[in-house]
Amino acid sequence: MSWTGNILRVDLDAGTCVSEPLNSDWAALYLGQRGLATKYICEEVDPAVDPLDPANKLIFASGPLTGTMSATGGRYSVVTKGALTGAIACSNSGGKFGAEFKRAGWDMIIIEGRATSPVYLHIEDGDATLLPANDLWGTSVWDCEATIRARHQDPQLKIASIGRAGECGVRYACVINDHDRAAGRSGVGAVMGAKQLKAIAVRGTRGVQVHDPKAFMAAIKAARAKLDPNPNRKRLGDVGTHAMLDVINAFGGLPTRNNRDVVFEGVHKINAAAVKVSRPGDGRPNLVSTKACFACTIACGRVATIDPDHFTVAGGTEYKHASGGLEFESAYALGSMVGVDDLDAVTYANFVCNEQGMDTISFGATLSAAMELYETGVITDTETGGVALNFGSAEALASMVQLTAKGEGFGIDIGLGAKRLGEKYGHPEVFMGVKGQEFAGYDGRAMPGMALAYATSNRGACHLRASPYASDFATSDLEGKAAIVAATQDERASTHDSAGICMFTAGALDLDDIAGQLEAACGGGWTGERLRETGERIWNLERLFNLGAGFTAADDTLPDRILKEPANAGSAKGKTAELGRLLPEYYQVRGWDENGVPTAETLNRLGIE
Amino acid sequence: MRVSVELIALAKVTGRRHSCVELADGATPDDLLTVLDLPDDEPYMTLINGLSVAPGLRAATRLVDGDKVIVFPPLKGG
């Protein structure tokens, strides 16, 4: 079966790396990746623990299809208690790292304790060793990867690491693998930094065994027959997720200037069309090429360059090279949310976030909150060190992204995240998010389903935990939206966060398609219905962790700006988010009581003790 | 009557992004989609003057001269 059956447990206190068998009973219930790692976290970590305490654990988890020939089968997740949120955190990434550690023979890597000095973990198939990383501490992700590969004389090493943001405790620091693929949200990189673990470098040569090879080949061939001609697959390769920028702006739901506006007048300068226009400086467009993750047949990844004459490039030669380009969420957070329409400055900020391991969404949204504080006079040049934090300032964006990533000057405050920043300066209302995590690029007033998805997401505001898009774009009628949010939360929890494949297969592959692959890979009777139930089980287990961490139904809410201030333009002009009607209906659909607590009947049905 | 049409994330399919379309009086958004001759392999979303018109309501919705229509495929977030 395509679980390797092995877990690598790394004790940073003792400096040991020990193999142990995977709990196969849990794998049957929670599948892999997000679900299975959450089960381990719930069993081993006190939900009340400080996320940065050594008692918190950090799990790198693959899914059963990770490392196989399944289309897009290269995903892995980092699961922990989030430094940004204090809630369960699960950040999913692509690239090649996940497949590599699976092919080295590990389903999961569990990191516990805290090293007394910086270390990195080196894995060659079954051999795992902790090595000193004193010389790597203080380096960027990009330099760290190059140094480790040179040290081991192995250009094929796949590396996941933190940059300076993770070292200096930026609350939304992320883990970056393969140069620019991010396990981005909730501050999983800050937890890694607190453990003084700089990187994991792995070579895997063992491959992945499957339960029924003949059936597996047939199942992935059938899936490819549906995925390959799918128009959404072709579109993602052509314009990436970036195309959403025009859609959501036209819809009147693009968060702009800290959600004070919902339409960005400068969108045409930073959209998917703009990156293909030749610029005057060197005659080249921003977008150089696309790229794909392991086993991916979609290739939504973007590769971009900055105009060599742009002021940001003077900051370092590393920014003159092609690197990870803009996707929708980064274009929103580093563009409209801060009011910046300078494509090169937005691309530069994206580069720096990748270079130093920082979530683009939370950074941009926190800078946006700081800009509101600055423009309303709550903070001044005294706090910002003389940087004028006006909305629309490309210079402020470029300056603050460096200061934040390196923990310097006012960047230390930006590194707190918008919730803590607002509270520090006595204006918590500037935080645009839920459970400590900043919104993605959709305004909840224009998208009622997304508003509910934000409010109920177990990892704080998130656009990836549910899929209310088609419903929200079609109608603002609330009828049925609670059920859509709950159902898609369950589907995503199991299929796209726990199986090891990418969420961008959704639309082409349904639950039965994915279950067919899993059954051939793992055996044991996987069906679409079992996958749905597995997702529901995962969702409820995450909810229980959060309740144990101190969250209550009062945290399933939205900022006053979204609930009380009508949108000033677009399809929702004059409207606010109607969470008051949707939330009770959602609790009912979920089988939770009026306080948002899963009932005993629900837990019994799902087999959660 | 004439309506202006903006196609988002469909340029590669259709080879155009903005256009003006002549329609008979009383035409519906469904009529417009037929004229646009888009591939029939996915449902399209429509905004008319910034407001969404659900696919099921298109046949009962009348366009008027000068309407601004945006057409886009069913994108999902990422």
XYZ file of C-alpha atoms in Angstrom:
687
model
C 0.000 0.000 0.000
C 1.140 3.545 -0.623
C 1.584 4.434 3.005
C 5.213 3.594 3.699
C 4.244 2.596 7.214
C 7.124 4.585 8.679
C 7.271 7.765 10.702
C 10.500 9.611 11.401
C 10.395 11.090 14.895
C 13.008 13.789 15.484
C 13.649 14.810 19.089
C 15.525 18.097 19.028
C 16.069 18.060 22.783
C 17.858 14.723 22.661
C 19.257 15.140 19.153
C 17.815 11.810 18.030
C 16.079 10.570 14.888
C 14.047 7.417 15.396
C 11.861 5.374 13.076
C 8.520 4.135 14.324
C 5.583 2.398 12.667
C 2.671 4.414 11.369
C -0.530 3.876 13.312
C -2.462 2.115 10.563
C -5.755 2.320 12.462
C -5.480 6.098 12.423
C -4.476 6.072 8.748
C -7.680 4.190 7.937
C -9.680 6.887 9.706
C -7.734 10.029 8.789
C -6.083 9.034 5.482
C -2.848 11.049 5.511
C -1.296 14.521 5.331
C -3.637 17.049 7.039
C -6.007 14.506 8.551
C -3.483 12.033 9.861
C -1.043 14.652 11.123
C -3.884 16.436 12.915
C -4.735 13.161 14.641
C -1.131 12.856 15.847
C -1.098 16.493 17.006
C -4.339 15.983 18.901
C -2.971 12.880 20.579
C 0.429 14.324 21.450
C 0.067 18.088 21.946
C -1.835 19.911 24.668
C -4.081 22.288 22.699
C -3.466 24.975 25.316
C 0.299 24.980 24.704
C 2.016 28.168 23.550
C 2.681 27.597 19.824
C 6.305 28.650 20.250
C 6.894 26.412 23.269
C 9.090 23.325 22.739
C 6.097 21.207 23.741
C 4.373 22.140 20.489
C 5.160 19.723 17.670
C 5.661 20.239 13.976
C 4.678 17.541 11.508
C 5.640 17.282 7.850
C 3.083 14.916 6.407
C 2.569 13.297 3.016
C -0.589 11.698 1.701
C -1.044 8.209 0.257
C -0.817 9.554 -3.300
C 2.201 11.772 -2.630
C 5.171 10.598 -4.652
C 3.121 8.382 -6.926
C 2.235 8.794 -10.596
C -1.148 10.236 -9.692
C -1.519 13.570 -11.497
C -0.419 16.359 -9.102
C 0.672 13.768 -6.537
C 3.396 15.877 -4.993
C 1.619 17.600 -2.122
C 2.572 17.618 1.542
C 1.410 19.582 4.567
C 2.970 21.105 7.652
C 0.718 20.667 10.671
C 1.163 22.235 14.097
C -0.462 24.704 16.456
C -0.152 27.954 14.518
C 2.044 30.774 15.733
C -0.206 33.352 14.119
C -3.523 31.986 15.299
C -3.118 29.681 18.270
C -5.432 27.358 16.346
C -4.701 24.114 14.532
C -2.532 24.997 11.553
C -2.169 23.043 8.358
C -0.280 24.539 5.444
C -0.151 22.657 2.176
C 2.672 22.951 -0.350
C 3.699 21.543 -3.690
C 7.069 21.551 -5.378
C 9.142 18.395 -5.132
C 10.032 18.178 -1.446
C 6.950 16.242 -0.359
C 7.375 13.542 -2.950
C 11.062 13.272 -2.094
C 10.600 12.589 1.603
C 7.837 10.131 0.818
C 10.153 8.355 -1.629
C 12.794 8.286 1.082
C 10.429 6.000 2.923
C 8.579 8.279 5.329
C 4.882 9.069 5.632
C 5.541 11.783 8.166
C 8.340 13.566 9.974
C 7.411 14.567 13.518
C 9.592 17.300 15.007
C 9.496 17.765 18.769
C 11.400 19.755 21.378
C 13.840 22.573 20.702
C 17.503 22.378 19.710
C 20.009 24.200 21.902
C 21.608 25.683 18.790
C 20.510 25.832 15.148
C 20.378 22.503 13.316
C 19.164 21.058 10.063
C 17.883 17.591 9.340
C 19.584 15.601 6.598
C 17.774 12.539 5.269
C 19.073 9.992 2.786
C 16.380 7.376 2.479
C 16.350 5.588 5.838
C 19.263 7.515 7.340
C 18.399 10.704 9.164
C 20.878 12.958 10.944
C 20.724 16.283 12.730
C 23.607 18.526 11.704
C 24.790 21.937 12.964
C 23.302 24.924 11.179
C 25.024 27.787 12.980
C 26.456 29.029 9.697
C 23.053 28.783 8.013
C 21.223 30.763 10.674
C 20.710 34.254 9.360
C 20.670 33.205 5.714
C 17.787 33.415 3.309
C 15.910 30.397 2.024
C 17.678 30.775 -1.298
C 21.186 30.901 0.192
C 20.373 28.120 2.630
C 19.303 25.776 -0.152
C 22.415 26.511 -2.199
C 24.743 26.065 0.768
C 23.277 22.729 1.832
C 23.399 21.329 -1.700
C 27.009 22.403 -2.060
C 27.930 20.989 1.338
C 26.554 17.569 0.511
C 27.666 17.747 -3.105
C 24.147 16.778 -4.106
C 22.271 19.078 -6.460
C 19.273 16.760 -6.258
C 18.632 17.395 -2.571
C 15.114 18.677 -1.982
C 14.977 21.206 0.798
C 12.334 22.818 2.976
C 13.600 25.637 5.144
C 12.830 28.863 6.912
C 14.308 32.236 6.064
C 15.095 35.050 8.406
C 11.379 35.652 9.026
C 11.052 32.270 10.706
C 14.205 32.811 12.714
C 13.143 36.166 14.098
C 9.617 35.153 14.968
C 7.496 36.792 12.309
C 4.147 35.360 13.340
C 3.227 34.441 9.779
C 6.579 33.049 8.741
C 6.195 30.105 6.419
C 8.168 27.068 5.345
C 9.528 27.372 1.816
C 10.547 24.367 -0.244
C 12.127 24.180 -3.687
C 13.016 27.880 -3.765
C 9.540 29.341 -3.910
C 6.845 26.872 -2.971
C 5.312 27.717 0.374
C 3.566 25.985 3.204
C 2.363 29.482 3.665
C -0.284 30.190 6.205
C -0.735 30.402 9.964
C 2.911 30.736 10.963
C 4.215 27.192 10.628
C 7.650 28.665 9.839
C 7.656 30.583 13.113
C 7.143 27.299 14.976
C 10.047 25.780 13.026
C 12.194 28.793 13.884
C 11.320 28.546 17.571
C 12.639 24.985 17.459
C 15.888 26.260 15.916
C 15.380 23.906 12.987
C 16.635 25.722 9.906
C 15.951 23.154 7.213
C 15.111 19.620 6.205
C 17.144 18.320 3.262
C 16.150 14.998 1.788
C 17.042 12.532 -0.935
C 14.656 9.689 -1.574
C 15.368 6.862 -3.973
C 13.063 4.133 -2.762
C 9.945 4.969 -4.734
C 6.433 4.372 -3.465
C 4.744 0.993 -3.516
C 1.056 0.697 -4.292
C -1.459 -1.947 -3.284
C -2.562 -2.999 -6.784
C -0.215 -1.656 -9.476
C -2.370 -2.712 -12.411
C -5.496 -1.182 -10.944
C -3.552 1.916 -9.957
C -2.290 2.494 -13.486
C -5.836 2.128 -14.759
C -7.174 4.533 -12.126
C -4.646 7.272 -12.820
C -5.120 6.835 -16.557
C -8.865 7.280 -16.093
C -8.260 10.370 -13.969
C -5.923 11.841 -16.562
C -8.565 11.270 -19.227
C -10.849 13.580 -17.263
C -8.244 16.068 -16.090
C -6.292 16.626 -19.302
C -9.097 18.071 -21.448
C -10.644 20.029 -18.584
C -10.816 23.726 -19.548
C -9.905 24.848 -16.041
C -6.677 22.852 -16.195
C -5.749 24.543 -19.453
C -6.647 27.957 -18.070
C -4.553 27.483 -14.939
C -1.582 26.717 -17.148
C -2.235 29.768 -19.295
C -3.032 32.461 -16.748
C -2.610 30.708 -13.415
C -4.766 31.738 -10.489
C -3.950 35.327 -11.419
C -7.078 35.515 -13.627
C -9.197 35.684 -10.501
C -7.998 39.241 -9.923
C -10.113 40.626 -12.773
C -13.084 38.456 -11.887
C -13.283 39.401 -8.245
C -12.592 43.046 -9.020
C -15.394 43.123 -11.592
C -17.615 41.429 -9.033
C -16.831 44.120 -6.493
C -15.228 41.813 -3.969
C -11.514 42.567 -4.233
C -10.276 43.686 -0.807
C -8.654 47.059 -1.382
C -6.934 49.359 1.107
C -7.735 47.183 4.115
C -11.237 46.348 2.892
C -12.260 50.008 2.941
C -12.847 49.566 -0.786
C -13.878 46.534 -2.801
C -12.807 47.649 -6.277
C -9.209 48.496 -7.139
C -8.797 51.121 -9.831
C -5.243 49.972 -10.581
C -6.065 46.336 -11.179
C -5.230 46.459 -14.885
C -1.617 47.302 -14.013
C -1.047 44.157 -11.939
C -3.368 41.586 -13.490
C -2.763 38.468 -15.565
C -2.706 40.509 -18.767
C -0.215 43.045 -17.390
C 2.406 40.403 -16.648
C 2.461 39.475 -20.340
C 3.047 42.986 -21.672
C 6.589 43.868 -22.736
C 7.942 46.632 -20.517
C 9.879 49.619 -21.846
C 13.066 48.976 -19.849
C 14.279 45.726 -21.341
C 11.504 44.831 -23.743
C 10.617 41.722 -21.742
C 7.364 40.900 -20.003
C 7.165 40.264 -16.260
C 6.092 36.662 -16.845
C 8.950 34.517 -18.109
C 7.474 31.032 -18.015
C 5.294 28.635 -16.103
C 6.334 25.681 -14.015
C 4.876 22.549 -12.510
C 5.228 20.704 -9.230
C 6.027 16.989 -8.949
C 3.789 14.860 -11.175
C 1.706 17.899 -12.085
C -0.052 18.132 -15.426
C -1.439 21.618 -14.751
C 1.594 23.897 -14.245
C -0.084 26.891 -12.651
C 3.237 28.105 -11.221
C 4.576 31.426 -12.525
C 8.176 32.477 -13.121
C 8.809 36.212 -13.375
C 11.459 38.903 -13.521
C 11.576 42.491 -12.321
C 12.400 45.332 -14.694
C 16.182 45.725 -14.274
C 15.723 49.497 -14.137
C 13.185 49.380 -11.334
C 14.249 50.926 -8.018
C 13.740 47.702 -6.081
C 16.410 45.790 -8.007
C 19.086 48.018 -6.515
C 18.432 46.124 -3.266
C 20.381 43.081 -4.392
C 21.585 41.089 -7.370
C 19.381 38.178 -6.335
C 16.340 40.133 -7.496
C 17.681 40.376 -11.045
C 17.075 36.687 -11.617
C 13.849 34.983 -12.620
C 11.942 33.661 -9.651
C 8.488 32.710 -8.415
C 5.960 35.100 -9.955
C 2.603 36.462 -8.945
C -0.390 34.318 -8.251
C -3.781 35.713 -7.357
C -3.455 35.886 -3.600
C -0.064 37.568 -3.724
C -1.279 40.056 -6.320
C -4.207 40.899 -4.030
C -2.255 41.124 -0.771
C 0.771 42.969 -2.132
C -1.286 44.949 -4.651
C -4.886 45.995 -4.059
C -4.865 45.439 -0.306
C -2.062 47.971 0.086
C -3.267 50.002 -2.895
C -0.068 49.478 -4.898
C -0.342 49.191 -8.679
C 3.394 49.060 -9.422
C 3.817 45.587 -10.928
C 7.553 45.455 -10.313
C 7.209 46.517 -6.685
C 4.520 43.887 -6.130
C 6.715 41.262 -7.790
C 9.671 42.385 -5.672
C 7.680 42.030 -2.447
C 6.637 38.555 -3.588
C 10.282 37.651 -4.238
C 11.335 38.818 -0.778
C 8.530 36.875 0.888
C 9.785 33.748 -0.865
C 13.413 34.558 -0.168
C 12.899 35.050 3.555
C 9.955 32.711 4.140
C 6.974 34.929 4.810
C 3.290 34.499 3.959
C 2.408 37.047 1.302
C -1.245 37.239 2.343
C -0.659 37.963 6.009
C 2.261 40.298 5.316
C 0.288 42.372 2.813
C -2.837 42.473 4.952
C -0.844 43.449 8.045
C 0.942 46.201 6.155
C -2.479 47.313 4.994
C -3.670 47.550 8.604
C -0.548 49.560 9.450
C -1.268 51.880 6.530
C -4.735 52.505 7.907
C -3.239 53.277 11.318
C -0.806 55.665 9.639
C -3.352 57.443 7.495
C -5.688 57.911 10.468
C -2.839 59.333 12.546
C -2.683 56.549 15.118
C 0.949 55.935 14.202
C 3.343 58.448 12.715
C 6.807 58.620 11.237
C 8.108 58.218 14.772
C 6.853 54.640 14.921
C 7.601 53.814 11.293
C 11.149 55.100 11.380
C 10.376 57.806 8.881
C 8.727 55.583 6.298
C 5.517 57.169 5.015
C 3.050 54.291 5.175
C 0.510 55.636 2.750
C -1.743 53.363 0.768
C -0.413 53.067 -2.744
C 3.219 53.627 -1.825
C 5.458 51.186 -3.674
C 8.387 52.539 -1.680
C 6.675 51.715 1.615
C 5.881 48.206 0.379
C 9.472 47.603 -0.707
C 10.907 49.013 2.493
C 8.579 47.219 4.884
C 8.892 43.807 3.276
C 12.635 43.851 3.934
C 12.331 45.257 7.463
C 9.642 42.737 8.381
C 11.460 39.743 6.963
C 14.599 40.665 8.885
C 12.902 41.734 12.105
C 14.177 45.287 11.974
C 12.634 48.679 12.783
C 8.875 48.971 12.353
C 9.020 45.648 10.554
C 8.986 44.030 14.008
C 5.468 45.376 14.499
C 4.385 44.343 11.005
C 5.652 40.875 11.867
C 3.093 40.615 14.658
C 0.237 40.130 12.223
C -2.672 42.538 11.902
C -4.550 41.348 14.994
C -1.672 41.873 17.392
C -0.657 45.070 15.593
C -4.118 46.574 15.979
C -4.314 45.566 19.617
C -0.873 47.038 20.328
C -1.938 50.447 19.066
C -5.424 50.344 20.598
C -7.316 49.819 17.355
C -8.204 46.136 16.986
C -10.782 47.056 14.370
C -8.078 47.406 11.701
C -7.574 43.630 11.722
C -9.280 42.147 8.673
C -9.435 38.468 9.452
C -10.702 35.671 11.669
C -9.069 33.834 14.582
C -5.917 35.900 14.159
C -5.416 35.127 10.469
C -5.863 37.715 7.750
C -8.390 37.423 4.920
C -7.541 36.128 1.498
C -8.562 38.092 -1.588
C -12.338 37.916 -1.305
C -14.550 40.399 0.509
C -17.210 38.648 2.566
C -19.831 41.268 1.784
C -19.815 40.303 -1.887
C -19.459 36.579 -1.229
C -21.773 35.334 1.537
C -20.558 31.768 1.323
C -16.975 32.904 1.593
C -17.901 35.024 4.618
C -19.160 31.884 6.339
C -16.132 29.905 5.163
C -13.832 32.545 6.659
C -15.733 32.643 9.943
C -15.707 28.884 10.420
C -12.312 27.955 9.018
C -10.396 25.965 11.596
C -7.090 27.630 10.762
C -8.409 31.188 10.770
C -9.651 33.111 7.754
C -8.943 31.010 4.694
C -10.141 30.757 1.116
C -8.936 27.188 0.687
C -10.952 25.433 3.351
C -14.233 25.544 1.414
C -15.363 26.135 -2.157
C -18.374 28.473 -2.257
C -17.127 30.240 -5.398
C -19.662 29.039 -7.974
C -22.546 29.599 -5.582
C -21.370 33.064 -4.597
C -20.729 34.170 -8.166
C -24.152 32.922 -9.210
C -26.340 34.303 -6.444
C -26.347 36.254 -3.195
C -29.349 34.243 -2.003
C -28.309 32.600 1.259
C -30.418 29.516 0.707
C -28.226 26.433 0.762
C -24.937 28.232 1.305
C -24.344 26.779 4.778
C -24.653 23.273 3.381
C -22.348 24.086 0.459
C -19.694 25.457 2.795
C -19.878 22.457 5.137
C -19.839 19.910 2.307
C -16.899 21.482 0.508
C -15.006 21.886 3.768
C -15.279 18.135 4.218
C -14.323 17.368 0.620
C -11.241 19.565 0.732
C -10.169 18.234 4.108
C -9.979 14.693 2.810
C -9.342 14.798 -0.920
C -7.099 17.784 -1.457
C -5.457 18.139 1.923
C -5.056 14.532 2.996
C -4.699 12.398 -0.143
C -1.548 14.005 -1.503
C -2.917 15.607 -4.674
C -3.598 19.213 -5.606
C -6.885 21.049 -5.109
C -6.702 22.201 -8.712
C -7.860 18.778 -9.794
C -11.252 19.739 -8.363
C -13.765 20.365 -11.090
C -12.263 17.602 -13.185
C -12.085 14.843 -10.582
C -14.865 14.041 -8.146
C -14.707 12.119 -4.892
C -15.212 8.788 -6.631
C -12.355 9.484 -9.050
C -9.995 10.162 -6.180
C -11.330 7.276 -4.128
C -10.635 4.979 -7.068
C -7.000 6.000 -7.056
C -6.783 5.620 -3.290
C -8.352 2.189 -3.337
C -5.867 0.985 -5.942
C -3.006 2.586 -4.026
C -3.988 1.600 -0.502
C -6.712 -1.028 -0.555
C -9.119 -1.207 2.344
C -12.340 -0.135 0.673
C -11.997 3.548 -0.186
C -15.106 5.039 -1.743
C -16.324 8.550 -2.442
C -18.690 8.394 0.497
C -15.944 7.192 2.811
C -13.779 10.105 1.663
C -16.577 12.532 2.441
C -17.013 11.070 5.897
C -13.250 11.141 6.452
C -13.267 14.843 5.664
C -16.071 15.425 8.134
C -14.121 13.486 10.755
C -11.037 15.610 10.131
C -13.054 18.823 10.340
C -14.603 17.854 13.647
C -11.288 16.755 15.126
C -9.773 20.114 14.210
C -12.747 21.822 15.821
C -12.188 19.893 19.033
C -8.524 20.930 19.080
C -9.526 24.572 18.721
C -12.123 24.304 21.463
C -9.416 22.848 23.674
C -7.177 25.760 22.728
C -9.775 28.176 24.056
C -11.695 29.177 20.956
C -15.470 29.451 21.222
C -18.418 30.234 18.964
C -17.642 33.911 19.612
C -14.548 33.461 17.458
C -16.652 32.323 14.482
C -17.193 35.882 13.425
C -16.009 38.636 11.112
C -14.663 42.159 11.614
C -17.192 44.950 12.141
C -16.173 46.418 8.797
C -17.580 43.366 7.039
C -20.597 42.954 9.331
C -21.623 46.581 9.758
C -20.107 48.800 7.057
C -21.892 48.383 3.704
C -19.748 47.757 0.657
C -19.246 50.981 -1.269
C -19.317 49.516 -4.783
C -19.806 46.409 -6.850
C -22.359 43.651 -6.721
C -22.777 44.007 -2.967
C -22.978 47.790 -2.878
C -24.933 48.781 0.207
C -24.768 45.285 1.698
C -23.007 43.779 4.699
C -22.182 40.144 5.412
C -25.166 38.212 6.756
C -23.380 35.876 9.083
C -26.130 36.030 11.688
C -28.417 33.879 9.600
C -25.827 31.547 8.119
C -23.911 30.577 11.243
C -26.744 28.892 13.195
C -27.754 27.057 10.035
C -24.151 25.947 9.586
C -23.949 24.622 13.157
C -27.125 22.668 12.522
C -25.813 21.198 9.273
C -22.637 20.213 11.100
C -24.433 18.502 13.961
C -23.069 20.984 16.491
C -24.973 22.613 19.319
C -25.823 26.304 19.455
C -22.404 26.984 20.967
C -20.625 25.449 18.032
C -19.646 22.314 19.937
C -19.957 18.953 18.163
C -22.675 16.906 19.830
C -21.951 13.499 21.292
C -24.131 12.006 18.574
C -22.013 13.616 15.862
C -18.760 12.469 17.431
C -20.072 8.957 17.916
C -21.218 8.791 14.315
C -17.746 9.783 13.155
C -15.935 7.486 15.558
C -14.171 10.311 17.375
C -13.431 9.474 20.998
C -29.409 47.155 -29.497
C -25.733 47.060 -28.609
C -24.196 45.707 -25.438
C -20.563 45.842 -24.464
C -18.960 42.573 -23.499
C -15.815 41.906 -21.505
C -14.456 38.392 -21.433
C -12.252 37.522 -18.457
C -9.880 34.558 -18.487
C -11.286 33.561 -21.849
C -8.994 35.502 -24.152
C -7.040 32.429 -25.203
C -10.229 30.624 -26.084
C -11.897 33.387 -28.004
C -9.021 35.541 -29.115
C -10.725 38.681 -27.883
C -11.328 40.404 -24.606
C -13.589 43.411 -25.174
C -16.230 43.719 -27.838
C -19.561 45.274 -28.690
C -22.327 42.945 -29.768
C -25.469 43.724 -31.755
C -28.512 41.878 -30.456
C -32.204 41.878 -31.269
C -34.408 43.833 -28.907
C -35.506 41.652 -26.013
C -32.450 39.418 -26.206
C -31.380 37.583 -23.068
C -27.955 36.808 -21.601
C -28.380 33.281 -22.933
C -28.842 34.741 -26.414
C -25.665 36.715 -25.945
C -23.697 33.610 -24.918
C -24.968 31.892 -28.051
C -23.756 34.781 -30.210
C -20.379 34.727 -28.469
C -20.053 31.088 -29.531
C -18.040 30.061 -26.492
C -17.028 26.430 -26.089
C -19.808 24.481 -24.426
C -17.541 22.532 -22.109
C -18.209 24.561 -18.980
C -20.864 26.855 -17.500
C -20.159 30.562 -17.675
C -20.857 33.223 -15.103
C -22.335 36.559 -16.120
C -22.355 39.999 -14.562
C -24.708 42.577 -16.037
C -23.843 46.121 -15.053
C -21.893 44.685 -12.137
C -24.636 42.429 -10.805
C -24.550 38.667 -11.055
C -27.240 36.904 -13.048
C -27.479 33.258 -12.095
C -27.398 30.779 -14.985
C -30.947 29.715 -14.227
C -32.232 33.277 -14.509
C -30.556 34.207 -17.786
C -33.378 33.081 -20.019
C -35.816 35.289 -18.105
C -33.556 38.356 -18.032
C -33.834 40.983 -20.790
C -30.784 42.922 -21.841
C -31.208 46.576 -22.765
C -29.225 48.842 -25.037
C -25.952 49.941 -23.442
C -25.738 47.117 -20.913
C -22.227 46.131 -19.838
C -21.849 42.390 -19.626
C -18.901 40.522 -18.140
C -18.497 36.840 -18.881
C -16.079 34.583 -17.053
C -15.588 30.873 -16.474
C -16.249 29.250 -13.096
C -12.910 30.081 -11.495
C -12.104 28.825 -8.040
C -9.667 30.306 -5.604
C -6.131 29.184 -5.055
